[in-house]
mmCIF file of C-alpha atoms in Angstrom:
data_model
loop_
_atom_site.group_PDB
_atom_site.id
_atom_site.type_symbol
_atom_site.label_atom_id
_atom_site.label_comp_id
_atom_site.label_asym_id
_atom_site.label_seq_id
_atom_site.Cartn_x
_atom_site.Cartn_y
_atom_site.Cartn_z
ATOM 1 C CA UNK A 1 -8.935 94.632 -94.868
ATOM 2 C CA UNK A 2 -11.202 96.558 -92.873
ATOM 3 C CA UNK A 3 -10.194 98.075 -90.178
ATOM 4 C CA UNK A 4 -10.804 100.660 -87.435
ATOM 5 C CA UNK A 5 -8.146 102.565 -85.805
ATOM 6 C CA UNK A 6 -7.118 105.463 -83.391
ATOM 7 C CA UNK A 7 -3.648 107.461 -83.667
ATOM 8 C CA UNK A 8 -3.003 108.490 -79.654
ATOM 9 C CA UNK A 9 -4.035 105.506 -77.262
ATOM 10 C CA UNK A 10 -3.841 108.452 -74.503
ATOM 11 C CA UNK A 11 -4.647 112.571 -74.600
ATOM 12 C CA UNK A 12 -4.075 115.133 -71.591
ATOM 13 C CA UNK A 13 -5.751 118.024 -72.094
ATOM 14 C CA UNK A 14 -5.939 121.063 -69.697
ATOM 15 C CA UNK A 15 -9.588 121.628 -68.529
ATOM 16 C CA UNK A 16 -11.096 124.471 -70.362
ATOM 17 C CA UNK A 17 -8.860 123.903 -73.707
ATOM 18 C CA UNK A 18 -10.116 121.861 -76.674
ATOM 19 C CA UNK A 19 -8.997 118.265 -77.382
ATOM 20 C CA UNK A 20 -9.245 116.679 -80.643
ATOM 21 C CA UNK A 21 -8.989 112.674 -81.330
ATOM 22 C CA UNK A 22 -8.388 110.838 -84.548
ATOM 23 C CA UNK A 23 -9.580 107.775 -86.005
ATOM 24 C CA UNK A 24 -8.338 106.619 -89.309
ATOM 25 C CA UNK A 25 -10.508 103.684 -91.433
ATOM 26 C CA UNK A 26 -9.476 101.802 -94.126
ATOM 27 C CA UNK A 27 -12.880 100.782 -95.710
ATOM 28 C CA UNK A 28 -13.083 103.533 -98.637
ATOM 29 C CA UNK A 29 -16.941 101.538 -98.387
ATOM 30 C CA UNK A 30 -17.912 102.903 -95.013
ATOM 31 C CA UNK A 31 -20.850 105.154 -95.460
ATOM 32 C CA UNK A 32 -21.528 105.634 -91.773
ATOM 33 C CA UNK A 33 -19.454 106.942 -88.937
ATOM 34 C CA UNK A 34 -20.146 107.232 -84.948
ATOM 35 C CA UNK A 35 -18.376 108.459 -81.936
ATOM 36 C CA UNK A 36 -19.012 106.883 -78.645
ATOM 37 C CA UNK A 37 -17.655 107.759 -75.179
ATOM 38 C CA UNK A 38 -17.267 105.264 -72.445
ATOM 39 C CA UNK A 39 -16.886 105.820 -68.252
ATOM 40 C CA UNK A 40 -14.905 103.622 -66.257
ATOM 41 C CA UNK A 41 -17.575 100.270 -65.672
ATOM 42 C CA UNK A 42 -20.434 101.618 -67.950
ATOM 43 C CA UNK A 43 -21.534 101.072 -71.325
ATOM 44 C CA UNK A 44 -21.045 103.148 -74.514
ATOM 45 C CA UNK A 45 -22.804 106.369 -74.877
ATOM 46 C CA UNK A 46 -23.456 107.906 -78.188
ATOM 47 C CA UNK A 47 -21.770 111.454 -78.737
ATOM 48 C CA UNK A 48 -22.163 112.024 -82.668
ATOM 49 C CA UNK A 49 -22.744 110.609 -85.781
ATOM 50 C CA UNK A 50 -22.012 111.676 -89.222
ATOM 51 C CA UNK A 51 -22.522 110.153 -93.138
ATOM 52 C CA UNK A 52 -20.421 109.997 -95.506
ATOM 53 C CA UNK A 53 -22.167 112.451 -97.624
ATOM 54 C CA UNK A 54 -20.574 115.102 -95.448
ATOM 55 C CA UNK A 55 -17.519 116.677 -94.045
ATOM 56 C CA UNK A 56 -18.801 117.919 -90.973
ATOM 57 C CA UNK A 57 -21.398 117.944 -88.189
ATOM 58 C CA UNK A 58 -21.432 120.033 -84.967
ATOM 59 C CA UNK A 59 -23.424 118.899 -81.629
ATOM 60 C CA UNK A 60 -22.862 120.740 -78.244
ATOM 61 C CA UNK A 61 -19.218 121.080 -77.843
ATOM 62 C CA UNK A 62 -18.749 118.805 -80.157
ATOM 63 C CA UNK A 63 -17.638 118.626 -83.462
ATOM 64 C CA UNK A 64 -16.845 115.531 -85.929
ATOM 65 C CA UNK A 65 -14.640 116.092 -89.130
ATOM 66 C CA UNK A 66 -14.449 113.432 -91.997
ATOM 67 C CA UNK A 67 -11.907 113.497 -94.624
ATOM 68 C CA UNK A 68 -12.971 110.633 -96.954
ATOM 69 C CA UNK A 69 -9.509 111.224 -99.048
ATOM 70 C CA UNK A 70 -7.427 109.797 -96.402
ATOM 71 C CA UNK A 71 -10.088 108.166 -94.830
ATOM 72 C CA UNK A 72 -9.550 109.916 -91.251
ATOM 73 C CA UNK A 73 -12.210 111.193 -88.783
ATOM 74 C CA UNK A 74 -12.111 113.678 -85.640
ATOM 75 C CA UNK A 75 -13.713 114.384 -82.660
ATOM 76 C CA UNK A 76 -13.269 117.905 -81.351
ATOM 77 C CA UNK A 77 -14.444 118.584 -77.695
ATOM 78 C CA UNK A 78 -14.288 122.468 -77.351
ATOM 79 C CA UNK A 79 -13.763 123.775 -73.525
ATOM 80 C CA UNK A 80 -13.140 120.251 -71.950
ATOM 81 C CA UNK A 81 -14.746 119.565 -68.873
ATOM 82 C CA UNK A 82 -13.847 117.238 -66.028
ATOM 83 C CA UNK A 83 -16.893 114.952 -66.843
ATOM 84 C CA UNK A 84 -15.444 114.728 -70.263
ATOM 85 C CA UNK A 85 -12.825 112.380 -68.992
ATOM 86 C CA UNK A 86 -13.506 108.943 -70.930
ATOM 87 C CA UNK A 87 -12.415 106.943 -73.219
ATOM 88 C CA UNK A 88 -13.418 107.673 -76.998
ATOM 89 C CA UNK A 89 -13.825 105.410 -79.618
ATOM 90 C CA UNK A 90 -15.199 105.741 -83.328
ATOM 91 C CA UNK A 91 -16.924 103.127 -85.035
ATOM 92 C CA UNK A 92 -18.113 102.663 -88.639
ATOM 93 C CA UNK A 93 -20.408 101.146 -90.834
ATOM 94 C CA UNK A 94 -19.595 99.284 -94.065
ATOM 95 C CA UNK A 95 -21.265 97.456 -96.663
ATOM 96 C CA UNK A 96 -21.899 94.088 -94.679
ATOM 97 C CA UNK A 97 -23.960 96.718 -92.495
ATOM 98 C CA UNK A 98 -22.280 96.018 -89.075
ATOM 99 C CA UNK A 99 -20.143 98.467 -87.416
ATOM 100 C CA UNK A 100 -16.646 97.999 -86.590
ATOM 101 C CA UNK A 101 -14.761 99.673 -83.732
ATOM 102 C CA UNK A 102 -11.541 101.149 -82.656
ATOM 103 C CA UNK A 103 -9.536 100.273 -79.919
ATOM 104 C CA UNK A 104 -10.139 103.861 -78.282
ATOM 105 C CA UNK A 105 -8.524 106.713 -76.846
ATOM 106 C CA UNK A 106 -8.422 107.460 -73.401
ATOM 107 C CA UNK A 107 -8.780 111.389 -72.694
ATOM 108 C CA UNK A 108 -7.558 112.973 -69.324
ATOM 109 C CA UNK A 109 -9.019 116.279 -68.301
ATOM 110 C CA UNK A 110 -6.064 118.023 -66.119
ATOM 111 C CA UNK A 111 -7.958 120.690 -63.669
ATOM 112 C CA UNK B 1 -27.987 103.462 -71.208
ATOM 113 C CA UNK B 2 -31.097 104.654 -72.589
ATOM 114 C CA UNK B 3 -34.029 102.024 -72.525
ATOM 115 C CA UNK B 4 -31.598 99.077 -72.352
ATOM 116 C CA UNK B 5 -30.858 97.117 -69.382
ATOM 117 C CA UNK B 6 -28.595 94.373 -68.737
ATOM 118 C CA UNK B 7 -28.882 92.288 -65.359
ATOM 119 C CA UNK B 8 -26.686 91.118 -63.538
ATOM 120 C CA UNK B 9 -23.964 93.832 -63.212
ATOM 121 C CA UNK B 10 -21.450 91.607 -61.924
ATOM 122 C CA UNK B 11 -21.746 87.583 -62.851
ATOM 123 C CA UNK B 12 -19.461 85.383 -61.108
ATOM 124 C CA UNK B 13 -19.176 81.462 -62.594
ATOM 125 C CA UNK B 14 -17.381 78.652 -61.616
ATOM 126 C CA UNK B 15 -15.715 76.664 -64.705
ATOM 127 C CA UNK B 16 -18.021 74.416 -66.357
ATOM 128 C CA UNK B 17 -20.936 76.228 -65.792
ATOM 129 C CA UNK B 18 -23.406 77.872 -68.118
ATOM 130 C CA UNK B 19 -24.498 81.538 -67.559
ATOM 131 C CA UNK B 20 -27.078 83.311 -69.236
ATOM 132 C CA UNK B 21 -26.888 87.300 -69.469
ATOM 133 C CA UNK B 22 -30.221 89.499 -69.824
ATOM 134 C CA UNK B 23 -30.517 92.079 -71.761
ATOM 135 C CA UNK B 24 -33.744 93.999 -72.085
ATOM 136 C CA UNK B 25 -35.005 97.169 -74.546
ATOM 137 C CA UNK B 26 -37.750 99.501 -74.698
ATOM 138 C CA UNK B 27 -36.364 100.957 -77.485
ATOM 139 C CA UNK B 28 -39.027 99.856 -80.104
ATOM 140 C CA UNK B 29 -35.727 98.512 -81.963
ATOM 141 C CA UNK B 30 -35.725 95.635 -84.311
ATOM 142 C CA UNK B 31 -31.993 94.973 -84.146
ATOM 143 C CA UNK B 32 -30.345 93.846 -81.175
ATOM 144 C CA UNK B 33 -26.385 92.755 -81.046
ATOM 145 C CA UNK B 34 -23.673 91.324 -77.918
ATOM 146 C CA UNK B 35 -20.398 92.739 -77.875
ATOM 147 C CA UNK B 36 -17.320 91.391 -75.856
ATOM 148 C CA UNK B 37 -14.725 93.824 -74.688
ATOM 149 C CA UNK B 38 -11.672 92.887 -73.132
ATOM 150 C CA UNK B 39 -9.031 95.708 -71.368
ATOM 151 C CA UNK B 40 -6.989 97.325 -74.800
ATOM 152 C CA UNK B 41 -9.195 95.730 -77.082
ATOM 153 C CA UNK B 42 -12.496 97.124 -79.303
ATOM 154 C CA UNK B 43 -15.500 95.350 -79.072
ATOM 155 C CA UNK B 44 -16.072 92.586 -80.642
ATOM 156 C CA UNK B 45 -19.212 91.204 -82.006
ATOM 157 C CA UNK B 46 -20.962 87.717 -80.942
ATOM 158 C CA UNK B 47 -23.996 87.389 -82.079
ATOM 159 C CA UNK B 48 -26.961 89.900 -83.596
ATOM 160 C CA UNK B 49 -30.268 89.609 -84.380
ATOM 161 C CA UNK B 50 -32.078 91.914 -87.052
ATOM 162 C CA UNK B 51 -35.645 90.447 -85.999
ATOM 163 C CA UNK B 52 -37.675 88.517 -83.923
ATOM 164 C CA UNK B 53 -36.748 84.596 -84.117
ATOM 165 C CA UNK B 54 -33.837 85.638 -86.204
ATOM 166 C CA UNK B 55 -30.437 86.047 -85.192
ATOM 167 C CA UNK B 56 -26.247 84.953 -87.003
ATOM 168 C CA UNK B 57 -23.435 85.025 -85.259
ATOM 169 C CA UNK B 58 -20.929 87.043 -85.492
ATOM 170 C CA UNK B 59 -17.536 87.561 -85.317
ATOM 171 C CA UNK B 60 -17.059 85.737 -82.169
ATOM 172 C CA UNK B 61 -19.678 83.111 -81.766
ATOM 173 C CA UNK B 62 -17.958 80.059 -80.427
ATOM 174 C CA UNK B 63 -18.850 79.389 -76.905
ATOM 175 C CA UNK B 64 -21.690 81.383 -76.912
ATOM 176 C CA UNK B 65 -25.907 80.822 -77.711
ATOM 177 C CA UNK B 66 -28.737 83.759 -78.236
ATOM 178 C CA UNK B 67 -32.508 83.731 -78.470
ATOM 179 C CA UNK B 68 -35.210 86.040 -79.995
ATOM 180 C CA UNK B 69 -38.480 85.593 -78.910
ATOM 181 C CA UNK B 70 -39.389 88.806 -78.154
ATOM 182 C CA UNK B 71 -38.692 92.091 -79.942
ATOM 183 C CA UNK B 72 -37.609 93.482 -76.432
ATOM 184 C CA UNK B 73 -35.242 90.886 -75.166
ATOM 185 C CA UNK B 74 -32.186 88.709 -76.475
ATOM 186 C CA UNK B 75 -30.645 86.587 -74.123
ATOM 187 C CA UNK B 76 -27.026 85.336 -74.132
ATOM 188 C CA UNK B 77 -25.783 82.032 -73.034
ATOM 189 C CA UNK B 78 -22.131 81.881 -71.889
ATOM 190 C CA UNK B 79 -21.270 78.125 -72.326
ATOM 191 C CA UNK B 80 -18.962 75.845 -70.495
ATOM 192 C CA UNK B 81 -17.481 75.395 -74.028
ATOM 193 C CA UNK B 82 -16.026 79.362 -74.242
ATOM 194 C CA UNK B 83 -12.862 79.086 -73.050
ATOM 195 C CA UNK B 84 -12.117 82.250 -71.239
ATOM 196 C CA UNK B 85 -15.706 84.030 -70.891
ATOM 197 C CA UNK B 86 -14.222 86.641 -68.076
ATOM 198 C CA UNK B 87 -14.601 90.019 -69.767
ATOM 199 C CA UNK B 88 -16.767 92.901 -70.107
ATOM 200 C CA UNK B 89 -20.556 92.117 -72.223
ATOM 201 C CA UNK B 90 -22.557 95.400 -73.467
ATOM 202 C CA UNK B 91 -26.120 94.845 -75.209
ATOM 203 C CA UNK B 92 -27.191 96.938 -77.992
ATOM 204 C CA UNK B 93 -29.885 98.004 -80.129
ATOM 205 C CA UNK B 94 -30.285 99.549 -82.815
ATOM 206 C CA UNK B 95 -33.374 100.803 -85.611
ATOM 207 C CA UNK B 96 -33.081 101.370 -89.207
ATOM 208 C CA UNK B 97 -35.321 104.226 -89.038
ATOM 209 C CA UNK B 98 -33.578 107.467 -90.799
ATOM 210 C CA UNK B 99 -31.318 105.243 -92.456
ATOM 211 C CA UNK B 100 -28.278 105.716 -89.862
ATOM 212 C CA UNK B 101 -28.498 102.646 -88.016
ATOM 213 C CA UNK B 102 -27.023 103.717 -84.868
ATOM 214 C CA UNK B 103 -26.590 101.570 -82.186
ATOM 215 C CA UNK B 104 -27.508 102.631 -78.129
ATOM 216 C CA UNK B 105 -25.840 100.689 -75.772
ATOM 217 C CA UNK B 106 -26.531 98.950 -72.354
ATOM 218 C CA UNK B 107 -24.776 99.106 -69.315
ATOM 219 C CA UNK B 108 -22.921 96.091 -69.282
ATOM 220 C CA UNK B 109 -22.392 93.164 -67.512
ATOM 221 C CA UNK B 110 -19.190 92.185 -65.709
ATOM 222 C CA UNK B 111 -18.291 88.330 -65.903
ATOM 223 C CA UNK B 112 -15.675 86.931 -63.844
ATOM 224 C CA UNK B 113 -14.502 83.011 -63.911
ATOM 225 C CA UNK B 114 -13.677 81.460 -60.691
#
């Protein structure tokens, strides 16, 4: 079925280092893929998105990775910042055209 | 939280009452959606509405009633009827414009059951 899920329910990362977080899918039919990041009490925000007609897309500090052969996608945050602490989920879209979302990950920025 | 707003922030009910949550865009967007979230859990869809006077449920309907009367605003009823309504709601929106479909989300409302 489809499905929506993260690897690490919980990442440390030293301030100033990069973090990365996974997200694997299982909907070889998902053709859209987004990254949200979520403070304590406060709605989703939108990081990045990216289609499925490509492996990569950068944003400021951020990068998102799709391997459609094992149907996994990344978030890289290079040079982590206290206000980076969050949790991060990944959501996609398939072909009933509604997204579907991961559990998250909650990242820790260590000063 | 872009142009969406939700009201109230916090939403305290006593059992057996209804409770209706706003949410509000400026967004321009056609499609509007309510998600539940509960602690260690994604979201989970209730209802969604890709137009005005349109709307399905979703994943998670029972216990729960929209509207869409107005492009900007979809309303969500929490009734007596859904058995354990305390959680985390978020409003979103979303346009079809560019193809991508992304959704923007509101700040969320907090209900609590007394």
């Amino acid at each position: 079925g489809e499905s929506v899920g993260l690897h690490l329910p919980t990442l440390s990362v030293q301030e100033g280092d990069n973090s990365i977080i996974n997200c694997a899918y299982s909907n070889s039919a998902s053709d859209y893929f987004i990254w949200y990041k979520q403070e304590s009490g406060k709605g989703p925000q939108f990081i990045i998105d990216i289609r499925s007609n490509m492996d990569k897309r950068q944003g400021q500090r951020v990068t998102v990775l799709l391997n459609k052969t094992v149907k996994h996608l990344s978030l890289q945050i290079a040079a982590t910042q206290p206000g980076d602490s969050a949790v991060y989920f990944c959501a996609e879209k398939g072909g009933n055209e509604k997204l579907t979302f991961g559990t998250g990950t909650r990242l820790t920025i260590i000063p | 939280d872009g142009g969406i707003t939700q009201s109230p922030k916090y939403l305290f009910r006593k059992e057996g009452q209804n409770v209706t949550l706003s949410c509000e865009q400026n967004l321009n967007h056609d499609a509007m959606y309510w998600y539940r979230q509960d602690p260690g859990q994604g979201l989970r869809l209730i209802y969604y509405s890709q137009i005005v006077n349109d709307f399905q449920k979703g994943d998670i309907a029972e216990g729960y009633s929209v509207s869409r009367e107005k492009k900007e605003s979809f309303p969500l009823t929490v009734t007596s009827a859904q058995k354990n309504p305390t959680a985390f709601y978020l409003c979103a929106s979303s346009t079809r414009q560019g193809g991508t479909d992304t959704q923007y989300f509101g700040p969320g409302t907090r209900l609590t059951v007394l």
